[in-house]
Coordinates of C-alpha atoms and ligand atoms in Angstrom, one line a residue:
X1 CA 97.1 -110.8 58.0
X2 CA 100.4 -109.0 57.1
X3 CA 100.7 -107.5 53.6
X4 CA 103.7 -107.8 51.4
X5 CA 104.4 -104.5 49.6
X6 CA 104.1 -104.8 45.9
X7 CA 106.6 -102.5 44.1
X8 CA 106.0 -102.5 40.4
X9 CA 108.9 -101.6 38.1
X10 CA 107.2 -102.3 34.7
X11 CA 107.7 -98.7 33.7
X12 CA 111.4 -98.6 34.7
X13 CA 113.2 -102.0 34.6
X14 CA 110.5 -103.5 32.4
X15 CA 110.7 -100.7 29.9
X16 CA 114.4 -101.4 29.6
X17 CA 113.8 -104.6 27.6
X18 CA 114.7 -104.4 23.9
X19 CA 112.0 -102.9 21.8
X20 CA 109.6 -102.3 24.8
X21 CA 110.0 -98.6 25.0
X22 CA 106.7 -96.7 25.4
X23 CA 105.4 -93.2 24.7
X24 CA 104.6 -90.9 27.7
X25 CA 100.9 -91.4 27.0
X26 CA 101.2 -95.2 27.1
X27 CA 103.2 -95.0 30.3
X28 CA 100.5 -92.9 31.9
X29 CA 97.9 -95.5 30.8
X30 CA 99.9 -98.3 32.4
X31 CA 100.4 -96.3 35.6
X32 CA 96.6 -95.8 35.8
X33 CA 96.1 -99.6 35.4
X34 CA 98.7 -100.3 38.1
X35 CA 96.8 -98.0 40.4
X36 CA 93.6 -99.8 39.7
X37 CA 95.5 -103.0 40.4
X38 CA 96.3 -101.5 43.8
X39 CA 100.1 -101.9 43.6
X40 CA 101.7 -100.1 46.6
X41 CA 104.6 -98.5 44.8
X42 CA 105.0 -97.6 41.1
X43 CA 108.5 -97.1 40.0
X44 CA 107.7 -94.8 37.1
X45 CA 111.1 -94.3 35.4
X46 CA 114.6 -93.1 35.5
X47 CA 114.3 -89.3 35.2
X48 CA 118.0 -88.6 34.7
X49 CA 117.9 -90.7 31.4
X50 CA 116.3 -87.9 29.4
X51 CA 114.0 -84.8 29.7
X52 CA 111.2 -87.1 28.2
X53 CA 111.7 -89.6 31.0
X54 CA 111.5 -86.9 33.6
X55 CA 108.3 -85.4 32.2
X56 CA 106.7 -88.9 31.9
X57 CA 107.4 -89.6 35.6
X58 CA 106.2 -86.1 36.5
X59 CA 102.9 -86.7 34.7
X60 CA 102.4 -90.0 36.5
X61 CA 103.3 -88.4 39.9
X62 CA 100.8 -85.5 39.3
X63 CA 97.9 -87.6 38.2
X64 CA 98.2 -91.2 39.5
X65 CA 100.2 -90.1 42.6
X66 CA 97.3 -88.1 43.8
X67 CA 94.6 -90.5 42.8
X68 CA 92.0 -91.0 45.6
X69 CA 92.4 -91.4 49.3
X70 CA 95.3 -93.8 49.2
X71 CA 97.3 -93.2 46.1
X72 CA 100.3 -95.4 45.3
X73 CA 103.8 -94.3 46.2
X74 CA 105.5 -92.9 43.1
X75 CA 109.1 -93.7 42.9
X76 CA 111.9 -92.7 40.6
X77 CA 115.3 -94.3 40.2
X78 CA 118.6 -92.4 40.6
X79 CA 122.3 -93.3 40.5
X80 CA 124.2 -92.3 43.6
X81 CA 125.0 -88.8 42.5
X82 CA 123.6 -85.3 42.8
X83 CA 122.2 -84.8 39.3
X84 CA 120.3 -88.1 39.3
X85 CA 118.9 -87.5 42.8
X86 CA 117.7 -84.0 41.9
X87 CA 116.1 -85.2 38.6
X88 CA 114.4 -88.0 40.5
X89 CA 113.0 -85.6 43.1
X90 CA 111.9 -83.1 40.5
X91 CA 110.0 -85.9 38.8
X92 CA 108.2 -87.3 41.9
X93 CA 107.8 -84.2 44.2
X94 CA 104.2 -83.6 43.2
X95 CA 103.0 -87.0 44.2
X96 CA 101.3 -87.3 47.6
X97 CA 103.8 -90.0 48.5
X98 CA 107.1 -89.6 46.7
X99 CA 110.0 -92.0 46.9
X100 CA 113.6 -91.7 45.7
X101 CA 115.3 -95.0 44.9
X102 CA 119.1 -94.8 44.7
X103 CA 121.5 -97.6 44.0
X104 CA 125.2 -98.4 43.8
X105 CA 126.9 -101.7 42.8
X106 CA 128.5 -103.6 45.7
X107 CA 129.8 -106.9 44.3
X108 CA 133.6 -107.3 43.8
X109 CA 133.1 -107.8 40.1
X110 CA 131.3 -104.5 39.8
X111 CA 133.5 -102.6 42.3
X112 CA 136.7 -103.6 40.5
X113 CA 135.7 -103.9 36.8
X114 CA 132.9 -101.3 36.5
X115 CA 133.3 -98.7 39.3
X116 CA 137.0 -98.9 40.1
X117 CA 136.2 -98.2 43.7
X118 CA 137.4 -99.7 47.0
X119 CA 135.0 -101.0 49.7
X120 CA 135.5 -97.9 51.7
X121 CA 134.7 -95.6 48.8
X122 CA 131.5 -97.6 48.1
X123 CA 130.3 -97.2 51.7
X124 CA 131.1 -93.5 51.7
X125 CA 129.3 -92.9 48.4
X126 CA 126.2 -94.9 49.5
X127 CA 126.1 -92.9 52.8
X128 CA 126.4 -89.6 50.9
X129 CA 123.7 -90.5 48.3
X130 CA 121.2 -91.7 50.8
X131 CA 121.8 -88.7 53.1
X132 CA 121.3 -86.4 50.1
X133 CA 118.1 -88.2 49.0
X134 CA 116.9 -87.9 52.6
X135 CA 117.2 -84.1 52.5
X136 CA 114.9 -84.2 49.5
X137 CA 112.3 -86.6 50.7
X138 CA 111.6 -88.9 53.7
X139 CA 111.0 -92.1 51.8
X140 CA 114.3 -93.3 50.5
X141 CA 115.1 -96.8 49.1
X142 CA 118.6 -98.0 48.6
X143 CA 119.5 -100.9 46.3
X144 CA 122.9 -102.7 46.5
X145 CA 123.2 -103.6 42.8
X146 CA 124.4 -107.2 42.3
X147 CA 123.8 -107.8 46.0
X148 CA 123.6 -111.5 45.5
X149 CA 127.2 -111.7 44.3
X150 CA 128.4 -109.4 47.1
X151 CA 130.4 -110.7 50.1
X152 CA 127.7 -111.2 52.8
X153 CA 129.7 -109.3 55.4
X154 CA 130.4 -106.3 53.2
X155 CA 126.7 -106.2 52.0
X156 CA 125.7 -105.9 55.7
X157 CA 128.2 -103.1 56.2
X158 CA 126.9 -101.2 53.2
X159 CA 123.3 -101.7 54.4
X160 CA 124.2 -100.5 57.9
X161 CA 125.6 -97.3 56.4
X162 CA 122.5 -96.8 54.3
X163 CA 120.2 -97.2 57.3
X164 CA 122.3 -94.8 59.4
X165 CA 122.0 -92.2 56.5
X166 CA 118.2 -92.5 56.5
X167 CA 117.2 -95.3 54.1
X168 CA 113.7 -96.6 54.8
X169 CA 113.8 -99.5 52.4
X170 CA 116.8 -101.8 51.7
X171 CA 116.6 -103.7 48.4
X172 CA 118.5 -107.0 47.6
X173 CA 118.7 -107.3 43.8
X174 CA 119.7 -110.5 42.1
X175 CA 120.8 -108.2 39.2
X176 CA 122.1 -111.0 36.9
X177 CA 119.6 -113.7 37.9
X178 CA 122.3 -115.9 39.4
X179 CA 121.2 -117.3 42.7
X180 CA 119.0 -120.2 43.8
X181 CA 116.1 -120.0 46.3
X182 CA 118.2 -121.6 49.1
X183 CA 120.9 -118.9 48.6
X184 CA 118.3 -116.1 48.6
X185 CA 116.9 -117.5 51.9
X186 CA 120.4 -117.5 53.5
X187 CA 121.2 -114.0 52.2
X188 CA 118.0 -112.4 53.6
X189 CA 118.5 -114.2 57.0
X190 CA 122.1 -112.9 57.1
X191 CA 121.0 -109.3 56.4
X192 CA 118.2 -109.5 59.0
X193 CA 120.7 -110.8 61.6
X194 CA 123.6 -108.5 60.9
X195 CA 122.4 -105.0 59.8
X196 CA 122.0 -102.6 62.7
X197 CA 118.5 -100.9 62.6
X198 CA 117.1 -103.5 60.1
X199 CA 113.9 -103.8 62.3
X200 CA 113.0 -100.2 61.5
X201 CA 113.2 -100.5 57.7
X202 CA 111.5 -102.6 55.0
X203 CA 113.6 -105.3 53.4
X204 CA 113.0 -105.9 49.7
X205 CA 113.9 -108.4 47.0
X206 CA 114.3 -107.7 43.3
X207 CA 115.1 -110.8 41.1
X208 CA 115.9 -111.3 37.4
X209 CA 115.0 -114.5 35.6
X210 CA 118.2 -115.5 33.7
X211 CA 118.1 -119.0 35.1
X212 CA 114.3 -119.1 35.4
X213 CA 114.2 -118.8 39.2
X214 CA 113.0 -115.2 39.7
X215 CA 109.6 -116.1 41.1
X216 CA 111.1 -118.9 43.3
X217 CA 113.8 -116.6 44.6
X218 CA 111.4 -113.8 45.3
X219 CA 109.2 -116.1 47.3
X220 CA 112.2 -117.5 49.1
X221 CA 113.1 -114.0 50.1
X222 CA 109.6 -113.4 51.4
X223 CA 109.6 -116.6 53.4
X224 CA 112.9 -115.5 54.9
X225 CA 111.5 -112.1 56.0
X226 CA 111.5 -109.7 53.1
X227 CA 108.4 -107.6 53.0
X228 CA 108.6 -105.9 49.7
X229 CA 108.7 -107.6 46.3
X230 CA 110.0 -105.8 43.1
X231 CA 108.2 -107.1 40.1
X232 CA 106.9 -106.4 36.6
X233 CA 103.7 -107.2 34.8
X234 CA 104.2 -110.4 32.6
X235 CA 107.8 -110.5 33.9
X236 CA 108.9 -108.0 31.2
X237 CA 112.4 -106.7 31.7
X238 CA 116.0 -106.8 30.3
X239 CA 117.3 -110.2 29.0
X240 CA 115.1 -113.0 30.5
X241 CA 113.1 -110.4 32.4
X242 CA 112.1 -109.6 36.0
X243 CA 110.0 -111.5 38.5
X244 CA 106.4 -111.6 37.2
X245 CA 104.0 -109.6 39.5
X246 CA 101.0 -112.0 38.7
X247 CA 103.0 -115.1 39.7
X248 CA 104.1 -113.8 43.1
X249 CA 100.8 -112.2 43.9
X250 CA 98.8 -115.4 43.0
X251 CA 101.4 -117.6 44.8
X252 CA 100.9 -115.6 48.0
X253 CA 97.1 -115.5 47.5
X254 CA 96.7 -119.2 46.7
X255 CA 99.3 -120.4 49.3
X256 CA 98.7 -117.8 52.0
X257 CA 98.6 -120.4 54.8
X258 CA 101.9 -121.8 53.7
X259 CA 103.4 -118.3 53.8
X260 CA 102.2 -117.8 57.4
X261 CA 99.1 -115.7 56.4
X262 CA 101.0 -113.3 54.2
X263 CA 99.1 -111.7 51.3
X264 CA 99.1 -108.5 49.2
X265 CA 96.7 -105.6 48.7
X266 CA 96.4 -106.4 45.0
X267 CA 93.0 -106.5 43.4
X268 CA 93.6 -109.8 41.6
X269 CA 90.5 -109.4 39.4
X270 CA 92.6 -106.7 37.5
X271 CA 95.5 -109.1 36.7
X272 CA 94.2 -110.4 33.4
X273 CA 93.4 -107.0 31.8
X274 CA 96.6 -105.4 33.1
X275 CA 98.6 -108.2 31.6
X276 CA 96.8 -107.6 28.2
X277 CA 97.4 -103.9 28.3
X278 CA 101.1 -104.2 29.1
X279 CA 101.5 -106.9 26.4
X280 CA 99.8 -104.7 23.8
X281 CA 101.6 -101.4 24.7
X282 CA 105.0 -102.9 25.2
X283 CA 104.8 -105.1 22.1
X284 CA 105.9 -108.1 24.2
X285 CA 103.5 -111.1 23.6
X286 CA 102.6 -113.4 26.5
X287 CA 103.5 -117.0 25.8
X288 CA 100.4 -119.3 25.8
X289 CA 101.7 -121.5 28.7
X290 CA 102.7 -118.5 30.9
X291 CA 101.7 -119.0 34.5
X292 CA 98.5 -117.2 35.6
X293 CA 98.0 -115.0 32.5
X294 CA 98.8 -117.2 29.5
X295 CA 96.1 -118.1 27.1
X296 CA 96.3 -121.8 28.2
X297 CA 96.7 -121.2 31.9
X298 CA 93.2 -122.4 32.6
X299 CA 92.7 -124.7 29.6
X300 CA 92.2 -128.4 30.5
X301 CA 92.8 -130.4 27.3
X302 CA 93.8 -133.9 28.6
X303 CA 90.8 -136.3 28.8
X304 CA 91.6 -137.5 32.2
X305 CA 91.8 -133.9 33.5
X306 CA 88.5 -133.0 31.8
X307 CA 86.8 -135.9 33.5
X308 CA 88.2 -134.8 36.9
X309 CA 87.1 -131.2 36.3
X310 CA 83.6 -132.2 35.4
X311 CA 83.4 -134.2 38.7
X312 CA 85.0 -131.5 40.8
X313 CA 86.9 -128.4 39.6
X314 CA 89.4 -128.5 42.5
X315 CA 90.8 -131.9 41.2
X316 CA 92.9 -130.0 38.7
X317 CA 92.3 -126.3 39.3
X318 CA 94.1 -124.4 42.0
X319 CA 92.9 -120.9 41.0
X320 CA 89.6 -119.8 39.4
X321 CA 89.8 -117.8 36.2
X322 CA 87.5 -115.2 37.6
X323 CA 89.9 -114.6 40.5
X324 CA 92.3 -113.0 38.0
X325 CA 89.5 -111.3 36.1
X326 CA 89.4 -113.6 33.2
X327 CA 85.9 -113.4 31.8
X328 CA 84.2 -116.8 31.1
X329 CA 82.1 -115.3 28.3
X330 CA 83.6 -112.5 26.4
X331 CA 80.4 -111.6 24.4
X332 CA 79.4 -108.1 25.2
X333 CA 78.2 -105.8 22.5
X334 CA 76.7 -105.6 19.0
X335 CA 75.8 -103.0 16.4
X336 CA 72.8 -101.7 18.4
X337 CA 74.8 -100.9 21.5
X338 CA 74.9 -97.2 22.3
X339 CA 77.7 -94.7 23.2
X340 CA 76.9 -94.8 26.9
X341 CA 77.1 -98.6 27.0
X342 CA 80.5 -98.4 25.2
X343 CA 81.8 -95.9 27.7
X344 CA 80.7 -97.9 30.7
X345 CA 82.1 -101.2 29.3
X346 CA 85.5 -99.6 28.5
X347 CA 85.7 -98.2 32.0
X348 CA 84.9 -101.7 33.4
X349 CA 87.7 -103.1 31.2
X350 CA 90.1 -100.6 32.7
X351 CA 90.1 -98.1 29.8
X352 CA 88.2 -95.1 30.9
X353 CA 87.9 -92.5 28.1
X354 CA 86.8 -88.9 28.1
X355 CA 84.0 -87.6 25.9
X356 CA 86.4 -86.4 23.1
X357 CA 88.0 -89.8 22.8
X358 CA 84.6 -91.4 23.0
X359 CA 83.3 -89.9 19.7
X360 CA 86.2 -91.4 17.7
X361 CA 86.2 -94.7 19.6
X362 CA 82.4 -95.0 19.1
X363 CA 82.8 -94.5 15.4
X364 CA 85.4 -97.2 15.2
X365 CA 83.3 -99.5 17.3
X366 CA 80.3 -99.0 15.0
X367 CA 82.5 -99.7 11.9
X368 CA 83.7 -102.9 13.6
X369 CA 80.2 -103.9 14.6
X370 CA 79.1 -103.5 11.0
X371 CA 81.8 -106.0 9.9
X372 CA 81.7 -108.3 12.9
X373 CA 78.5 -109.7 14.5
X374 CA 79.7 -110.0 18.1
X375 CA 82.1 -107.5 19.5
X376 CA 83.9 -109.0 22.5
X377 CA 85.8 -107.5 25.5
X378 CA 89.0 -108.5 23.8
X379 CA 87.9 -106.7 20.6
X380 CA 87.2 -103.5 22.5
X381 CA 90.6 -103.6 24.3
X382 CA 92.4 -104.2 20.9
X383 CA 90.4 -101.3 19.4
X384 CA 91.4 -98.9 22.2
X385 CA 95.0 -100.0 22.1
X386 CA 95.2 -99.4 18.4
X387 CA 93.7 -95.9 18.7
X388 CA 96.3 -95.0 21.4
X389 CA 99.1 -96.2 19.1
X390 CA 97.9 -94.0 16.2
X391 CA 97.2 -90.8 18.1
X392 CA 100.5 -90.7 19.8
X393 CA 102.5 -90.8 16.5
X394 CA 103.5 -88.2 14.0
X395 CA 102.4 -90.0 10.8
X396 CA 98.7 -91.2 10.5
X397 CA 97.3 -93.5 7.9
X398 CA 94.2 -92.2 6.2
X399 CA 93.6 -94.6 3.4
X400 CA 94.8 -97.8 1.7
X401 CA 94.0 -99.5 -1.6
X402 CA 95.4 -102.9 -2.4
X403 CA 95.5 -104.8 -5.7
X404 CA 96.5 -108.3 -5.3
X405 CA 97.1 -111.3 -7.6
X406 CA 99.3 -114.4 -8.0
X407 CA 102.1 -112.3 -9.6
X408 CA 102.4 -109.9 -6.7
X409 CA 100.6 -106.9 -5.3
X410 CA 100.5 -103.1 -5.4
X411 CA 99.4 -100.8 -2.6
X412 CA 98.3 -97.1 -2.7
X413 CA 98.9 -95.7 0.8
X414 CA 97.6 -92.3 2.0
X415 CA 99.3 -90.8 5.1
X416 CA 99.0 -87.5 6.9
X417 CA 102.5 -86.2 7.8
X418 CA 103.6 -84.4 11.0
X419 CA 102.6 -81.1 9.5
X420 CA 99.1 -82.4 8.6
X421 CA 99.9 -82.6 4.9
X422 CA 98.4 -85.4 2.9
X423 CA 100.9 -87.7 1.3
X424 CA 100.2 -90.5 -1.2
X425 CA 102.4 -93.2 -2.8
X426 CA 101.9 -96.4 -4.7
X427 CA 104.4 -99.3 -4.5
X428 CA 104.5 -102.9 -5.6
X429 CA 105.8 -105.9 -3.8
X430 CA 105.8 -109.6 -3.5
X431 CA 102.5 -109.6 -1.5
X432 CA 100.1 -107.0 -0.1
X433 CA 102.0 -106.4 3.1
X434 CA 105.3 -106.0 1.3
X435 CA 103.8 -103.5 -1.1
X436 CA 102.2 -101.6 1.7
X437 CA 105.3 -101.3 3.8
X438 CA 107.3 -100.2 0.8
X439 CA 104.9 -97.4 0.0
X440 CA 105.0 -96.3 3.7
X441 CA 108.8 -96.3 3.6
X442 CA 108.8 -94.1 0.6
X443 CA 106.4 -91.5 2.1
X444 CA 108.3 -91.4 5.5
X445 CA 111.7 -91.5 3.8
X446 CA 113.1 -94.5 5.6
X447 CA 114.0 -98.1 5.0
X448 CA 114.1 -99.9 8.4
X449 CA 114.8 -103.6 8.8
X450 CA 111.7 -105.6 9.7
X451 CA 112.7 -107.9 12.6
X452 CA 109.4 -109.5 13.4
X453 CA 105.9 -109.5 12.0
X454 CA 103.1 -111.3 13.9
X455 CA 99.4 -111.7 13.2
X456 CA 97.0 -112.9 15.8
X457 CA 93.2 -113.3 15.8
X458 CA 91.7 -111.6 18.8
X459 CA 88.8 -114.0 18.9
X460 CA 87.5 -117.1 17.2
X461 CA 85.6 -116.9 13.9
X462 CA 86.2 -115.8 10.3
X463 CA 85.2 -112.2 11.1
X464 CA 87.7 -111.9 14.0
X465 CA 89.7 -108.8 14.5
X466 CA 93.3 -109.3 13.5
X467 CA 96.0 -107.9 15.8
X468 CA 99.3 -107.2 14.1
X469 CA 102.6 -106.4 15.9
X470 CA 105.8 -105.6 14.2
X471 CA 109.3 -104.9 15.4
X472 CA 111.8 -102.9 13.4
X473 CA 115.2 -101.4 13.7
X474 CA 117.3 -98.9 11.7
X475 CA 120.1 -101.4 11.0
X476 CA 119.8 -101.1 7.3
X477 CA 119.9 -97.3 7.0
X478 CA 122.6 -96.3 4.6
X479 CA 124.4 -93.3 6.0
X480 CA 124.8 -91.9 2.5
X481 CA 121.1 -91.9 1.6
X482 CA 119.8 -91.3 5.2
X483 CA 122.5 -89.2 6.9
X484 CA 119.9 -87.9 9.3
X485 CA 119.5 -91.3 11.0
X486 CA 121.9 -91.7 13.9
X487 CA 123.3 -94.6 15.8
X488 CA 120.4 -94.6 18.3
X489 CA 118.0 -96.0 15.7
X490 CA 120.5 -98.4 14.2
X491 CA 121.0 -100.1 17.6
X492 CA 117.5 -100.0 19.0
X493 CA 114.3 -101.9 18.3
X494 CA 110.9 -100.4 18.0
X495 CA 107.5 -102.1 18.1
X496 CA 104.2 -101.1 16.7
X497 CA 100.6 -102.4 17.0
X498 CA 97.5 -102.3 14.9
X499 CA 94.1 -104.0 14.9
X500 CA 91.5 -104.3 12.2
X501 CA 89.2 -107.0 10.7
X502 CA 91.4 -106.6 7.6
X503 CA 94.9 -107.7 8.5
X504 CA 96.5 -105.7 5.7
X505 CA 95.0 -102.5 7.2
X506 CA 96.1 -103.7 10.7
X507 CA 99.6 -104.4 9.4
X508 CA 99.9 -100.9 7.9
X509 CA 98.7 -99.3 11.2
X510 CA 101.2 -101.4 13.1
X511 CA 104.1 -100.4 10.8
X512 CA 103.3 -96.7 10.9
X513 CA 103.1 -96.8 14.7
X514 CA 106.5 -98.5 14.9
X515 CA 108.0 -95.9 12.6
X516 CA 106.5 -93.2 14.8
X517 CA 108.3 -94.6 17.8
X518 CA 111.5 -94.6 15.8
X519 CA 110.9 -91.0 14.7
X520 CA 110.3 -90.0 18.4
X521 CA 113.9 -90.9 19.3
X522 CA 115.3 -89.3 16.1
X523 CA 113.9 -85.8 16.2
X524 CA 116.4 -84.6 13.6
X525 CA 114.6 -86.8 11.1
X526 CA 111.2 -85.4 12.0
X527 CA 112.5 -81.9 11.7
X528 CA 114.1 -82.7 8.4
X529 CA 110.9 -84.1 7.0
X530 CA 108.8 -81.3 8.4
X531 CA 110.9 -78.4 7.0
Ligands
KIV1 O1 118.6 -105.3 38.8 C1 119.0 -104.3 39.5 O2 120.0 -104.4 40.1 C2 118.3 -103.1 39.4 C3 118.6 -102.1 40.4 C4 118.7 -100.7 39.9 C5 117.6 -102.2 41.5 O3 117.3 -103.0 38.6
ZN2 ZN1 116.7 -105.0 37.8

């Protein structure tokens, strides 16, 4: 059986989707999950973007890139110039298997309107960038940005130059999600037939989902001979997103015979929990009817289907829920479960925690078990995700008292600020969430715009844990009253997540965690508050 290389770019292309930015600790958590999933390559970020991006990739390279006997390749993206290439190498050099991924646009639209470069200049720059990357490390990937709108003959010339300069992987991105499966098939066959030295390198496809064809195009590329797929968990990514890892992996797994015996090294039983983790940490919900990992992906509602399923599951089921690690029964623990049981269960769920974190998580688990009879796997994952969100921030909520009636509500909120000083404020509002958010705004000294507010019950039952996610931006900051807030927070979105049996408490945690993300990109503000 031949394996298709799974190159995951959740932490690079995925993180570029609006509002999906993650803290370094969250990125590391996702990288660990990707390693357990057994992806072959983790594209951990774009180190030239900022010193924070560089150190986040470095942390992943050092830990996950040296994990066990066969750690994943850790890859960093670089534009085709010296500074980017150096930053990328700095970031991945400590991994056992580092890769530099460099790219340059090749289509006429990009050459003329973005780069202002001739064909010859593009070829020259690609050759120089790949050769420079090759001096730094052996494993070099080259992507021809907007390859699918590039003249086929010119694309082959660029790729030939990249192979000569030392590229070991050639990537064909459909950057704007434009092509159809038939066109992808032709493009891959053209490249295979016309690029000198192609038999010695890996050919890769990278698709975006603007017309809803990313998975189909990726699979067409594989059928035509590509042996690396560039994907993200849940298909997160800019605009309509990237190809979803779980869809390609399960298509190859389920239809391996059709694909001539191709498969991947992925441990499919990790798919469900990795999807949940990415959804929680990126603040991007998974639609219920999403292929493979959606809540309804294995639900058979129609009577005629249920009848067939009862007679023989294969009448309507092409994959088993357990193949993707979706537990049939989620019931796991109760108030009498001990610390060790919690630690083991969290590790099984893909959230290993050290002894320091265990103390606090156990206290939270006990508090939850007092309020909720059955604590499920989903509850535990939500509990851990909420804890991560809070500890990575600068403000922490320590208390909340709500008074609520038909005429409105008031909320007394207690926070600890970045300098560990206790802060307290009482505000009123139209309802408890409104009052609570107003009080938090006053303590932090901001007035962001609330773009989205969602509540979701983690499990069934009146005692269910409520998950809240919020999305905010700084669009409403008045430069006169908040001069310290720059353009970066006005234009960007930030998400936050909280979980509690009380949805007002969960809402307050989610709001504080979104504000903390906003403060992280606006250090001036943090300093101003702290001084
Ligand atoms: O979509 C794209 O073209 C990319 C490249 C940088 C590979 O993400
Ligand atoms: Zn992309």
